[in-house]
mmCIF file of C-alpha atoms in Angstrom:
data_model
loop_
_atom_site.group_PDB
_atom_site.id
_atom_site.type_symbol
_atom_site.label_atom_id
_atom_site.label_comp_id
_atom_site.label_asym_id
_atom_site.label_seq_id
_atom_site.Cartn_x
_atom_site.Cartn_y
_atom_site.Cartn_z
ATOM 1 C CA UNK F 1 4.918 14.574 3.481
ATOM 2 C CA UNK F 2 2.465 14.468 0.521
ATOM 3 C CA UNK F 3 0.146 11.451 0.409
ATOM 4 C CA UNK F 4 -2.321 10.280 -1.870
ATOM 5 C CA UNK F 5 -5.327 7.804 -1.080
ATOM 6 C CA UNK F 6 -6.987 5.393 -3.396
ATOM 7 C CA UNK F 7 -10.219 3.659 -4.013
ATOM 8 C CA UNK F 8 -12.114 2.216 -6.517
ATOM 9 C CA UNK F 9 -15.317 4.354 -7.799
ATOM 10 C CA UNK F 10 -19.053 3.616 -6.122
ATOM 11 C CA UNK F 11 -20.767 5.013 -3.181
ATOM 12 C CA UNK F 12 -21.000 0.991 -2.406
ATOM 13 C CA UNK F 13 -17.661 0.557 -1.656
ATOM 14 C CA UNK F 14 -16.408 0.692 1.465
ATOM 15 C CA UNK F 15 -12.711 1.517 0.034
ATOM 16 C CA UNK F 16 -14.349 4.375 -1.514
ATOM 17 C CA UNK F 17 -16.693 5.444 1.889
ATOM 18 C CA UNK F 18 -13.443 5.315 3.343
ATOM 19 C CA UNK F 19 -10.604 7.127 0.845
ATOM 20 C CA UNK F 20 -14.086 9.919 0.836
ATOM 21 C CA UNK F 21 -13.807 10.699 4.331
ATOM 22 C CA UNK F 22 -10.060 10.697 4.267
ATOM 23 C CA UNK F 23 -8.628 14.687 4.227
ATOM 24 C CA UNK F 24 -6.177 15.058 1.202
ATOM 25 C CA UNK F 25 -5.504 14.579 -1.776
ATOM 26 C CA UNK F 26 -7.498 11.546 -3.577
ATOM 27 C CA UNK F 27 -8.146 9.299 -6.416
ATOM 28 C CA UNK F 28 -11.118 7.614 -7.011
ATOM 29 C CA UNK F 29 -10.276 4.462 -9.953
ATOM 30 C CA UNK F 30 -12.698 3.249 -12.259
ATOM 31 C CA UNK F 31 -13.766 0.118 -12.599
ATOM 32 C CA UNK F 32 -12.217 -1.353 -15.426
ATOM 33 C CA UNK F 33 -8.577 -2.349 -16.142
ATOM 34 C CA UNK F 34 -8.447 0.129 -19.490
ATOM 35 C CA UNK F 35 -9.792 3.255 -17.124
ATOM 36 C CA UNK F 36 -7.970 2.490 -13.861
ATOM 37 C CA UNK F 37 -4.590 2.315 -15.566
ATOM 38 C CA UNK F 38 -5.407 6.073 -17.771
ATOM 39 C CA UNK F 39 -6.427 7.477 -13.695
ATOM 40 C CA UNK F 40 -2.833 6.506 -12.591
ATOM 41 C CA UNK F 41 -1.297 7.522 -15.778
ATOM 42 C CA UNK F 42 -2.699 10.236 -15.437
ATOM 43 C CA UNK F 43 -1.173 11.396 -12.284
ATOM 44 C CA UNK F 44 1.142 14.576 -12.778
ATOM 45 C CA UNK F 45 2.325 14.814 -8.962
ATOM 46 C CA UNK F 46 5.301 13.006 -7.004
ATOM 47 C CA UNK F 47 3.780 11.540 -3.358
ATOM 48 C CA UNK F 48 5.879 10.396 -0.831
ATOM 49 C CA UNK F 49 3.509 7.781 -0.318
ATOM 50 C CA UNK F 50 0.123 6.450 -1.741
ATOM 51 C CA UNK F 51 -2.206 3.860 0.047
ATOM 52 C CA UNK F 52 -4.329 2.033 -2.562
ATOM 53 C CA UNK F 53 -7.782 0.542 -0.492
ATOM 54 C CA UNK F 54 -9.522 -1.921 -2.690
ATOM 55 C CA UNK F 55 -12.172 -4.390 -1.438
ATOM 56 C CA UNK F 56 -11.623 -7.916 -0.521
ATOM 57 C CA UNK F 57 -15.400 -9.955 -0.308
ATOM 58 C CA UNK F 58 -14.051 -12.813 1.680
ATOM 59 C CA UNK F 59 -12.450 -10.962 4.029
ATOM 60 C CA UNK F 60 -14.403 -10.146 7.892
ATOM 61 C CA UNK F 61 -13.324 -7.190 10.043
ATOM 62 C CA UNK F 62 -10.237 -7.257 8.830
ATOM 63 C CA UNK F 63 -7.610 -5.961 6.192
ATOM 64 C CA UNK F 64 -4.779 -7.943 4.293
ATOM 65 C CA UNK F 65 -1.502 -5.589 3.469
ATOM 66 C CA UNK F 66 -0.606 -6.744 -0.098
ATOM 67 C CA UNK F 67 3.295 -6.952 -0.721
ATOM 68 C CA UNK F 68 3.444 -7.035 -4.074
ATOM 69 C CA UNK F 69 1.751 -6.972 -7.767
ATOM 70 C CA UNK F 70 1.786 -9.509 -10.495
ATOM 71 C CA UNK F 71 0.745 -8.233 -13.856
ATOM 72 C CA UNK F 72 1.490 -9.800 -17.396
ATOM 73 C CA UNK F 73 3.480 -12.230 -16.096
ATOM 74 C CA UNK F 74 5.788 -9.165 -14.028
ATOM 75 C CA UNK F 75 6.200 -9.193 -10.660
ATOM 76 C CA UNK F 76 6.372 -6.064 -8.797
ATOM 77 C CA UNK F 77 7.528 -5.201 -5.106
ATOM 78 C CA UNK F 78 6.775 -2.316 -2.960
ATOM 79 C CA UNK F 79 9.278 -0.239 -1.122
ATOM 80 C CA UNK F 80 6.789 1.002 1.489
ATOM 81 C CA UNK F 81 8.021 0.406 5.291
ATOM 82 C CA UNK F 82 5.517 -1.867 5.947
ATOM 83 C CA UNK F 83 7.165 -3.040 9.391
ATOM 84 C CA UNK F 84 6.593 0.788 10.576
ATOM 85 C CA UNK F 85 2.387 0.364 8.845
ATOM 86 C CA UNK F 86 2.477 -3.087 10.501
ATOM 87 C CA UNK F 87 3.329 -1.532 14.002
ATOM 88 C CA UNK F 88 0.514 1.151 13.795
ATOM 89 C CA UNK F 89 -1.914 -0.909 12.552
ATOM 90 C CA UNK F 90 -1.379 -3.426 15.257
ATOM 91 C CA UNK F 91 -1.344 -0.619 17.916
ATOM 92 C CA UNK F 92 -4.696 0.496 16.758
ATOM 93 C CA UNK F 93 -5.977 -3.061 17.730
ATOM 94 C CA UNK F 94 -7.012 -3.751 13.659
ATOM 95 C CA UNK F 95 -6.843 -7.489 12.987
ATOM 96 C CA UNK F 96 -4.585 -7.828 9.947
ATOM 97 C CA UNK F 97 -2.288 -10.195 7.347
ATOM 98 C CA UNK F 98 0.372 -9.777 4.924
ATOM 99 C CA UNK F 99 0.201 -11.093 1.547
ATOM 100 C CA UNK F 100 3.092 -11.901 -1.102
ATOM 101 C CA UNK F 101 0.153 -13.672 -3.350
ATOM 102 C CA UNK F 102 -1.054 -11.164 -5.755
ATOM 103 C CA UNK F 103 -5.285 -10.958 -6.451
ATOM 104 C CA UNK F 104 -5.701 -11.736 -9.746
ATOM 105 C CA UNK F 105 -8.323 -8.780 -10.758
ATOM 106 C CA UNK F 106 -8.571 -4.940 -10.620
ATOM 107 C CA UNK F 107 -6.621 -4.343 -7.449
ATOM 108 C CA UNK F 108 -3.766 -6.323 -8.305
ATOM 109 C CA UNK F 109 -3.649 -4.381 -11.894
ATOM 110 C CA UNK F 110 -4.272 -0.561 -10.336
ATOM 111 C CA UNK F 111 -1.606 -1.866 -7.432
ATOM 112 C CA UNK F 112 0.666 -3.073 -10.101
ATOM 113 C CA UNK F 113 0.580 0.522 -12.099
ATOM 114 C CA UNK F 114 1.375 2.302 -9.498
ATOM 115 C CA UNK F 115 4.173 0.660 -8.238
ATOM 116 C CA UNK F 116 5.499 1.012 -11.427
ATOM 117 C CA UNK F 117 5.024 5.214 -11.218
ATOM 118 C CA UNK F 118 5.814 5.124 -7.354
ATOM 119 C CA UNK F 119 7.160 2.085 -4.798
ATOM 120 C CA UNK F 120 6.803 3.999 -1.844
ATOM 121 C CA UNK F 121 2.759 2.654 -2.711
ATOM 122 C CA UNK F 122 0.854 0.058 -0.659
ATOM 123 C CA UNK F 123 -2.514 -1.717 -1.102
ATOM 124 C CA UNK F 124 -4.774 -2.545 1.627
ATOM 125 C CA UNK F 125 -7.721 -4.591 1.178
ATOM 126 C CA UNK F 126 -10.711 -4.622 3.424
ATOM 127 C CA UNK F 127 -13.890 -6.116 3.979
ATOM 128 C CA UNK F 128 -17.187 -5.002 1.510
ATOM 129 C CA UNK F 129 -19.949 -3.790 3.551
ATOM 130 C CA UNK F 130 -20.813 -7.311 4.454
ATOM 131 C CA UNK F 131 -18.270 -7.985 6.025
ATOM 132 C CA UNK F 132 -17.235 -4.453 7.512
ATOM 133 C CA UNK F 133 -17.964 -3.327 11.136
ATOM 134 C CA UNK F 134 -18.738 0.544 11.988
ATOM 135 C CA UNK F 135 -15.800 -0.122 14.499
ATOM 136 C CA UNK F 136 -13.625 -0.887 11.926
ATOM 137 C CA UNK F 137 -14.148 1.378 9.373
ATOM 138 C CA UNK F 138 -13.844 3.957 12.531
ATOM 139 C CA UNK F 139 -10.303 2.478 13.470
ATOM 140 C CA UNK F 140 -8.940 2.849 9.478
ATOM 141 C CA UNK F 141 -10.672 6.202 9.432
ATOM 142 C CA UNK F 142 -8.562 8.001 13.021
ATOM 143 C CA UNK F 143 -5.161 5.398 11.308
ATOM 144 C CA UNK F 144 -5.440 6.972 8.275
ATOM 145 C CA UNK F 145 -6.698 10.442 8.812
#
């Protein structure tokens, strides 16, 4: 099964300390809506499956599962099992929520261009280093690995 990870750009980011440790393929978005959307365009091979990580500031060792992407006024839905990512993310004892509210800045448009060059995609947010433990940036590393 061929995967692809995703975070935004800067050694800062926890998405991006994360997607870095991650073995396999990777794509590291830039920080603009212009850039991010040429990165995914840019993307030549098929994945079975791509998990998106962008940061969330308000959010406290935990992650939110976005369902779907709002972008000019287009609404876009993943096709990722997300009851099967649900159960091991529970398992692994990570507090979590779903979201069908879109963000309404760069992780909401790079989620929203992807779906539209793969479904089988899903966004996670997590915590910025504020609000991210060393326990849970273990647990995402040994789900996700």
């Amino acid at each position: 099964m061929r995967k692809l990870y995703t975070a935004f750009k800067g050694s800062h980011n926890t998405s991006f300390q994360l997607v870095n440790q991650i073995n396999g393929d990777r794509l590291f978005l830039t920080n603009s809506f212009q850039c991010l959307e040429k990165d995914i365009l840019s993307l030549s091979t098929d994945y079975d499956a791509i998990y998106m990580f962008g940061i969330d500031k308000n959010l406290k060792n935990s992650i939110r599962i976005e369902t779907c992407a709002n972008y000019n006024g287009e609404s876009v839905d993943t096709f990722f099992d997300i009851l099967s990512l649900e159960k091991v993310i529970k398992d692994s004892g990570i507090t979590y929520t779903i979201s069908n509210k879109p963000t309404a800045y760069l992780c909401n448009a790079a989620y929203y261009h992807m779906l539209k060059k793969n479904r089988n995609t899903i966004f996670i947010h997590m915590p910025s280093i504020k609000g991210m433990s060393g326990a849970l940036m273990n647990q995402l590393l040994r789900l996700f690995e």
